mmCIF file of C-alpha atoms in Angstrom:
data_model
loop_
_atom_site.group_PDB
_atom_site.id
_atom_site.type_symbol
_atom_site.label_atom_id
_atom_site.label_comp_id
_atom_site.label_asym_id
_atom_site.label_seq_id
_atom_site.Cartn_x
_atom_site.Cartn_y
_atom_site.Cartn_z
ATOM 1 C CA UNK A 1077 24.451 12.423 22.434
ATOM 2 C CA UNK A 1078 22.014 14.081 20.051
ATOM 3 C CA UNK A 1079 18.542 14.748 21.379
ATOM 4 C CA UNK A 1080 15.129 15.583 20.053
ATOM 5 C CA UNK A 1081 13.560 18.273 22.219
ATOM 6 C CA UNK A 1082 9.831 18.677 22.651
ATOM 7 C CA UNK A 1083 8.059 21.695 24.086
ATOM 8 C CA UNK A 1084 5.942 21.763 26.192
ATOM 9 C CA UNK A 1085 6.155 18.528 28.161
ATOM 10 C CA UNK A 1086 2.512 18.831 29.187
ATOM 11 C CA UNK A 1087 -0.340 20.858 27.716
ATOM 12 C CA UNK A 1088 -3.857 21.137 29.074
ATOM 13 C CA UNK A 1089 -6.508 22.735 26.901
ATOM 14 C CA UNK A 1090 -10.245 22.885 26.509
ATOM 15 C CA UNK A 1091 -11.934 20.910 23.768
ATOM 16 C CA UNK A 1092 -12.297 22.974 20.602
ATOM 17 C CA UNK A 1093 -9.217 25.078 21.197
ATOM 18 C CA UNK A 1094 -6.142 25.033 19.024
ATOM 19 C CA UNK A 1095 -2.873 23.558 20.224
ATOM 20 C CA UNK A 1096 0.614 23.582 18.755
ATOM 21 C CA UNK A 1097 3.187 21.006 19.780
ATOM 22 C CA UNK A 1098 6.774 21.955 19.140
ATOM 23 C CA UNK A 1099 9.717 19.756 18.265
ATOM 24 C CA UNK A 1100 13.370 20.626 17.819
ATOM 25 C CA UNK A 1101 14.839 17.713 15.849
ATOM 26 C CA UNK A 1102 18.477 16.678 15.713
ATOM 27 C CA UNK A 1103 20.275 19.271 13.615
ATOM 28 C CA UNK A 1104 21.501 17.096 10.734
ATOM 29 C CA UNK A 1105 18.451 14.867 10.542
ATOM 30 C CA UNK A 1106 16.317 15.061 7.434
ATOM 31 C CA UNK A 1107 13.221 13.064 8.273
ATOM 32 C CA UNK A 1108 10.723 14.096 10.940
ATOM 33 C CA UNK A 1109 7.852 12.158 12.425
ATOM 34 C CA UNK A 1110 4.934 12.445 14.804
ATOM 35 C CA UNK A 1111 3.544 9.458 16.668
ATOM 36 C CA UNK A 1112 0.638 9.234 19.110
ATOM 37 C CA UNK A 1113 0.622 6.979 22.155
ATOM 38 C CA UNK A 1114 -2.247 6.443 24.589
ATOM 39 C CA UNK A 1115 -1.493 5.111 28.092
ATOM 40 C CA UNK A 1116 1.798 3.424 27.158
ATOM 41 C CA UNK A 1117 0.100 1.405 24.456
ATOM 42 C CA UNK A 1118 1.026 1.130 20.791
ATOM 43 C CA UNK A 1119 3.029 3.836 19.078
ATOM 44 C CA UNK A 1120 0.671 4.965 16.323
ATOM 45 C CA UNK A 1121 2.162 6.648 13.286
ATOM 46 C CA UNK A 1122 0.651 9.989 12.352
ATOM 47 C CA UNK A 1123 2.840 11.672 9.747
ATOM 48 C CA UNK A 1124 6.339 11.982 8.378
ATOM 49 C CA UNK A 1125 7.884 15.033 6.816
ATOM 50 C CA UNK A 1126 10.867 15.491 4.529
ATOM 51 C CA UNK A 1127 12.235 18.366 2.552
ATOM 52 C CA UNK A 1128 9.430 20.663 3.606
ATOM 53 C CA UNK A 1129 6.645 18.293 2.622
ATOM 54 C CA UNK A 1130 4.399 15.664 4.125
ATOM 55 C CA UNK A 1131 5.662 12.369 2.736
ATOM 56 C CA UNK A 1132 3.191 10.029 4.319
ATOM 57 C CA UNK A 1133 0.283 10.246 6.722
ATOM 58 C CA UNK A 1134 -1.991 7.741 8.399
ATOM 59 C CA UNK A 1135 -5.754 7.669 8.835
ATOM 60 C CA UNK A 1136 -5.204 9.071 12.331
ATOM 61 C CA UNK A 1137 -3.866 12.277 10.798
ATOM 62 C CA UNK A 1138 -7.246 13.944 10.626
ATOM 63 C CA UNK A 1139 -8.084 17.088 8.678
ATOM 64 C CA UNK A 1140 -7.756 19.016 11.942
ATOM 65 C CA UNK A 1141 -4.043 18.145 12.056
ATOM 66 C CA UNK A 1142 -1.291 19.979 10.243
ATOM 67 C CA UNK A 1143 2.503 19.990 10.335
ATOM 68 C CA UNK A 1144 5.125 22.433 9.209
ATOM 69 C CA UNK A 1145 8.724 23.441 9.754
ATOM 70 C CA UNK A 1146 9.051 27.040 8.652
ATOM 71 C CA UNK A 1147 12.630 28.018 7.745
ATOM 72 C CA UNK A 1148 14.321 25.266 9.712
ATOM 73 C CA UNK A 1149 12.771 26.250 13.021
ATOM 74 C CA UNK A 1150 10.593 23.994 15.153
ATOM 75 C CA UNK A 1151 8.808 21.095 13.510
ATOM 76 C CA UNK A 1152 5.252 21.629 14.710
ATOM 77 C CA UNK A 1153 2.066 19.628 14.980
ATOM 78 C CA UNK A 1154 -1.030 21.786 15.123
ATOM 79 C CA UNK A 1155 -4.455 20.489 16.048
ATOM 80 C CA UNK A 1156 -7.370 22.805 15.337
ATOM 81 C CA UNK A 1157 -9.914 22.243 16.770
ATOM 82 C CA UNK A 1158 -9.007 19.693 19.409
ATOM 83 C CA UNK A 1159 -11.304 16.840 20.445
ATOM 84 C CA UNK A 1160 -11.423 14.715 23.597
ATOM 85 C CA UNK A 1161 -9.944 11.734 21.733
ATOM 86 C CA UNK A 1162 -6.845 13.764 20.947
ATOM 87 C CA UNK A 1163 -5.703 13.327 24.548
ATOM 88 C CA UNK A 1164 -2.494 11.298 24.368
ATOM 89 C CA UNK A 1165 1.266 11.586 24.473
ATOM 90 C CA UNK A 1166 2.631 12.870 21.187
ATOM 91 C CA UNK A 1167 6.153 11.862 20.328
ATOM 92 C CA UNK A 1168 8.256 13.657 17.787
ATOM 93 C CA UNK A 1169 11.123 11.764 16.187
ATOM 94 C CA UNK A 1170 13.794 12.498 13.637
ATOM 95 C CA UNK A 1171 16.250 10.472 11.638
ATOM 96 C CA UNK A 1172 18.908 10.602 9.025
ATOM 97 C CA UNK A 1173 18.301 8.476 5.955
ATOM 98 C CA UNK A 1174 18.100 4.728 6.593
ATOM 99 C CA UNK A 1175 18.369 5.022 10.360
ATOM 100 C CA UNK A 1176 15.955 4.280 13.164
ATOM 101 C CA UNK A 1177 14.253 7.442 14.394
ATOM 102 C CA UNK A 1178 15.384 9.081 17.602
ATOM 103 C CA UNK A 1179 12.455 10.036 19.803
ATOM 104 C CA UNK A 1180 11.869 13.079 21.943
ATOM 105 C CA UNK A 1181 10.515 12.875 25.484
ATOM 106 C CA UNK A 1182 6.962 13.483 24.336
ATOM 107 C CA UNK A 1183 4.265 16.064 24.985
ATOM 108 C CA UNK A 1184 1.367 14.917 27.111
ATOM 109 C CA UNK A 1185 -1.769 16.556 25.732
ATOM 110 C CA UNK A 1186 -4.860 16.640 27.922
ATOM 111 C CA UNK A 1187 -8.050 17.850 26.250
ATOM 112 C CA UNK A 1188 -10.784 18.668 28.762
ATOM 113 C CA UNK B 487 -4.691 -3.260 8.792
ATOM 114 C CA UNK B 488 -2.119 -4.229 11.375
ATOM 115 C CA UNK B 489 1.144 -4.134 9.483
ATOM 116 C CA UNK B 490 3.326 -5.355 12.347
ATOM 117 C CA UNK B 491 2.065 -7.958 14.798
ATOM 118 C CA UNK B 492 3.771 -8.527 18.117
ATOM 119 C CA UNK B 493 3.413 -11.216 20.749
ATOM 120 C CA UNK B 494 3.043 -11.922 23.546
ATOM 121 C CA UNK B 495 1.270 -8.893 24.947
ATOM 122 C CA UNK B 496 2.982 -9.488 28.279
ATOM 123 C CA UNK B 497 5.764 -11.773 29.409
ATOM 124 C CA UNK B 498 7.158 -12.634 32.822
ATOM 125 C CA UNK B 499 10.496 -14.382 33.230
ATOM 126 C CA UNK B 500 12.821 -15.044 36.147
ATOM 127 C CA UNK B 501 16.137 -13.297 36.458
ATOM 128 C CA UNK B 502 18.733 -15.162 34.420
ATOM 129 C CA UNK B 503 16.265 -16.669 31.958
ATOM 130 C CA UNK B 504 16.045 -15.803 28.266
ATOM 131 C CA UNK B 505 13.068 -13.690 27.261
ATOM 132 C CA UNK B 506 11.778 -14.188 23.714
ATOM 133 C CA UNK B 507 9.639 -11.538 22.040
ATOM 134 C CA UNK B 508 8.107 -12.154 18.635
ATOM 135 C CA UNK B 509 7.053 -10.040 15.678
ATOM 136 C CA UNK B 510 5.760 -10.607 12.184
ATOM 137 C CA UNK B 511 5.060 -8.277 9.299
ATOM 138 C CA UNK B 512 3.069 -8.244 6.090
ATOM 139 C CA UNK B 513 4.748 -5.827 3.723
ATOM 140 C CA UNK B 514 7.592 -7.612 1.938
ATOM 141 C CA UNK B 515 9.165 -4.249 1.042
ATOM 142 C CA UNK B 516 10.077 -3.612 4.687
ATOM 143 C CA UNK B 517 13.848 -3.811 4.938
ATOM 144 C CA UNK B 518 14.809 -2.432 8.322
ATOM 145 C CA UNK B 519 13.619 -3.792 11.645
ATOM 146 C CA UNK B 520 14.465 -1.901 14.847
ATOM 147 C CA UNK B 521 13.542 -2.842 18.380
ATOM 148 C CA UNK B 522 12.863 -0.163 20.979
ATOM 149 C CA UNK B 523 12.318 -0.364 24.695
ATOM 150 C CA UNK B 524 10.278 2.072 26.719
ATOM 151 C CA UNK B 525 10.272 2.574 30.476
ATOM 152 C CA UNK B 526 7.159 4.078 32.119
ATOM 153 C CA UNK B 527 6.952 7.802 31.561
ATOM 154 C CA UNK B 528 9.857 7.820 29.124
ATOM 155 C CA UNK B 529 10.253 7.853 25.368
ATOM 156 C CA UNK B 530 11.060 4.780 23.262
ATOM 157 C CA UNK B 531 14.787 4.214 22.935
ATOM 158 C CA UNK B 532 16.461 2.220 20.188
ATOM 159 C CA UNK B 533 17.851 -1.061 21.437
ATOM 160 C CA UNK B 534 19.025 -2.979 18.375
ATOM 161 C CA UNK B 535 18.105 -3.211 14.699
ATOM 162 C CA UNK B 536 18.596 -5.584 11.769
ATOM 163 C CA UNK B 537 18.496 -5.499 7.980
ATOM 164 C CA UNK B 538 17.522 -8.716 6.172
ATOM 165 C CA UNK B 539 20.926 -9.140 4.555
ATOM 166 C CA UNK B 540 21.618 -11.186 7.668
ATOM 167 C CA UNK B 541 19.405 -13.440 9.743
ATOM 168 C CA UNK B 542 20.978 -12.653 13.087
ATOM 169 C CA UNK B 543 22.191 -9.545 14.873
ATOM 170 C CA UNK B 544 23.783 -9.661 18.277
ATOM 171 C CA UNK B 545 24.609 -6.891 20.737
ATOM 172 C CA UNK B 546 25.598 -8.080 24.170
ATOM 173 C CA UNK B 547 22.664 -9.883 25.748
ATOM 174 C CA UNK B 548 20.289 -8.841 22.953
ATOM 175 C CA UNK B 549 19.933 -10.875 19.753
ATOM 176 C CA UNK B 550 17.567 -10.470 16.837
ATOM 177 C CA UNK B 551 16.713 -13.554 14.814
ATOM 178 C CA UNK B 552 15.222 -12.839 11.391
ATOM 179 C CA UNK B 553 13.321 -15.172 9.072
ATOM 180 C CA UNK B 554 12.689 -13.440 5.747
ATOM 181 C CA UNK B 555 10.733 -16.304 4.201
ATOM 182 C CA UNK B 556 8.221 -16.355 7.031
ATOM 183 C CA UNK B 557 8.348 -12.582 7.584
ATOM 184 C CA UNK B 558 9.097 -13.052 11.258
ATOM 185 C CA UNK B 559 11.701 -11.698 13.611
ATOM 186 C CA UNK B 560 12.296 -12.078 17.300
ATOM 187 C CA UNK B 561 14.260 -10.464 20.087
ATOM 188 C CA UNK B 562 16.021 -12.712 22.561
ATOM 189 C CA UNK B 563 17.181 -11.194 25.825
ATOM 190 C CA UNK B 564 19.672 -13.531 27.456
ATOM 191 C CA UNK B 565 20.354 -13.549 31.195
ATOM 192 C CA UNK B 566 17.379 -11.263 31.817
ATOM 193 C CA UNK B 567 17.789 -8.721 34.604
ATOM 194 C CA UNK B 568 15.123 -6.894 36.631
ATOM 195 C CA UNK B 569 16.353 -3.690 35.008
ATOM 196 C CA UNK B 570 15.231 -5.087 31.641
ATOM 197 C CA UNK B 571 11.618 -4.785 32.780
ATOM 198 C CA UNK B 572 9.994 -2.449 30.263
ATOM 199 C CA UNK B 573 7.732 -2.442 27.251
ATOM 200 C CA UNK B 574 9.449 -3.581 24.073
ATOM 201 C CA UNK B 575 8.297 -2.494 20.636
ATOM 202 C CA UNK B 576 9.335 -3.992 17.343
ATOM 203 C CA UNK B 577 9.063 -1.911 14.199
ATOM 204 C CA UNK B 578 9.407 -2.288 10.461
ATOM 205 C CA UNK B 579 10.196 0.263 7.807
ATOM 206 C CA UNK B 580 11.616 0.902 4.366
ATOM 207 C CA UNK B 581 12.921 3.877 2.399
ATOM 208 C CA UNK B 582 9.441 5.004 1.476
ATOM 209 C CA UNK B 583 7.534 4.518 4.700
ATOM 210 C CA UNK B 584 7.895 5.642 8.279
ATOM 211 C CA UNK B 585 8.417 2.909 10.871
ATOM 212 C CA UNK B 586 5.311 1.010 11.857
ATOM 213 C CA UNK B 587 5.270 -0.357 15.372
ATOM 214 C CA UNK B 588 3.917 -3.514 16.911
ATOM 215 C CA UNK B 589 1.546 -3.272 19.850
ATOM 216 C CA UNK B 590 4.334 -3.887 22.359
ATOM 217 C CA UNK B 591 5.309 -6.591 24.840
ATOM 218 C CA UNK B 592 5.376 -5.693 28.495
ATOM 219 C CA UNK B 593 8.280 -7.619 29.982
ATOM 220 C CA UNK B 594 8.607 -8.240 33.698
ATOM 221 C CA UNK B 595 11.758 -9.841 35.038
ATOM 222 C CA UNK B 596 11.346 -11.206 38.546
ATOM 223 C CA UNK B 597 14.391 -11.408 40.821
#
């Protein structure tokens, strides 16, 4: 079936550095999302993206965060600079209109 | 503000019993309610979903019961199996907002 691919699966960086998480959504999906999960706990909504624009973002989507999908390539989440509390698993998801999002396998981000 | 509340935090049932997981929401504009399950180290996977045009949705051993007036919905897992052991997340969404998730219920099914 269709899959959302996330690259890399694990990223280790030093605090203060920049990191870019990459997501390849399902090809005909229109809506893209990022969620943050710490230690298998709650899935916390960060941002959703449609038609080249941020549609909605939560308080967790700090000024250091940004998203883009240039020319239909990867949907990316960039964090610059990173902080210790950014350590988590970041899940990308995509959906067609009025459907439950399909999640990728996640990127585990470790900020040292 | 917690938009979707989920209980219990953890639940243990014996194999063959029915597990009942509960959720409630605040925003009356939510109109789509999916349930996901997540195994350790994996991503959440859609299990079943309901729209409030009906108050019940069934798929095999999994049934969602929906109460629009009380803004509550529940997932019943009949004939629970050890392989059902996972964390279950309810969610709520509408056309204008991304899904918001409950805190999750960690289900353990003992053989």
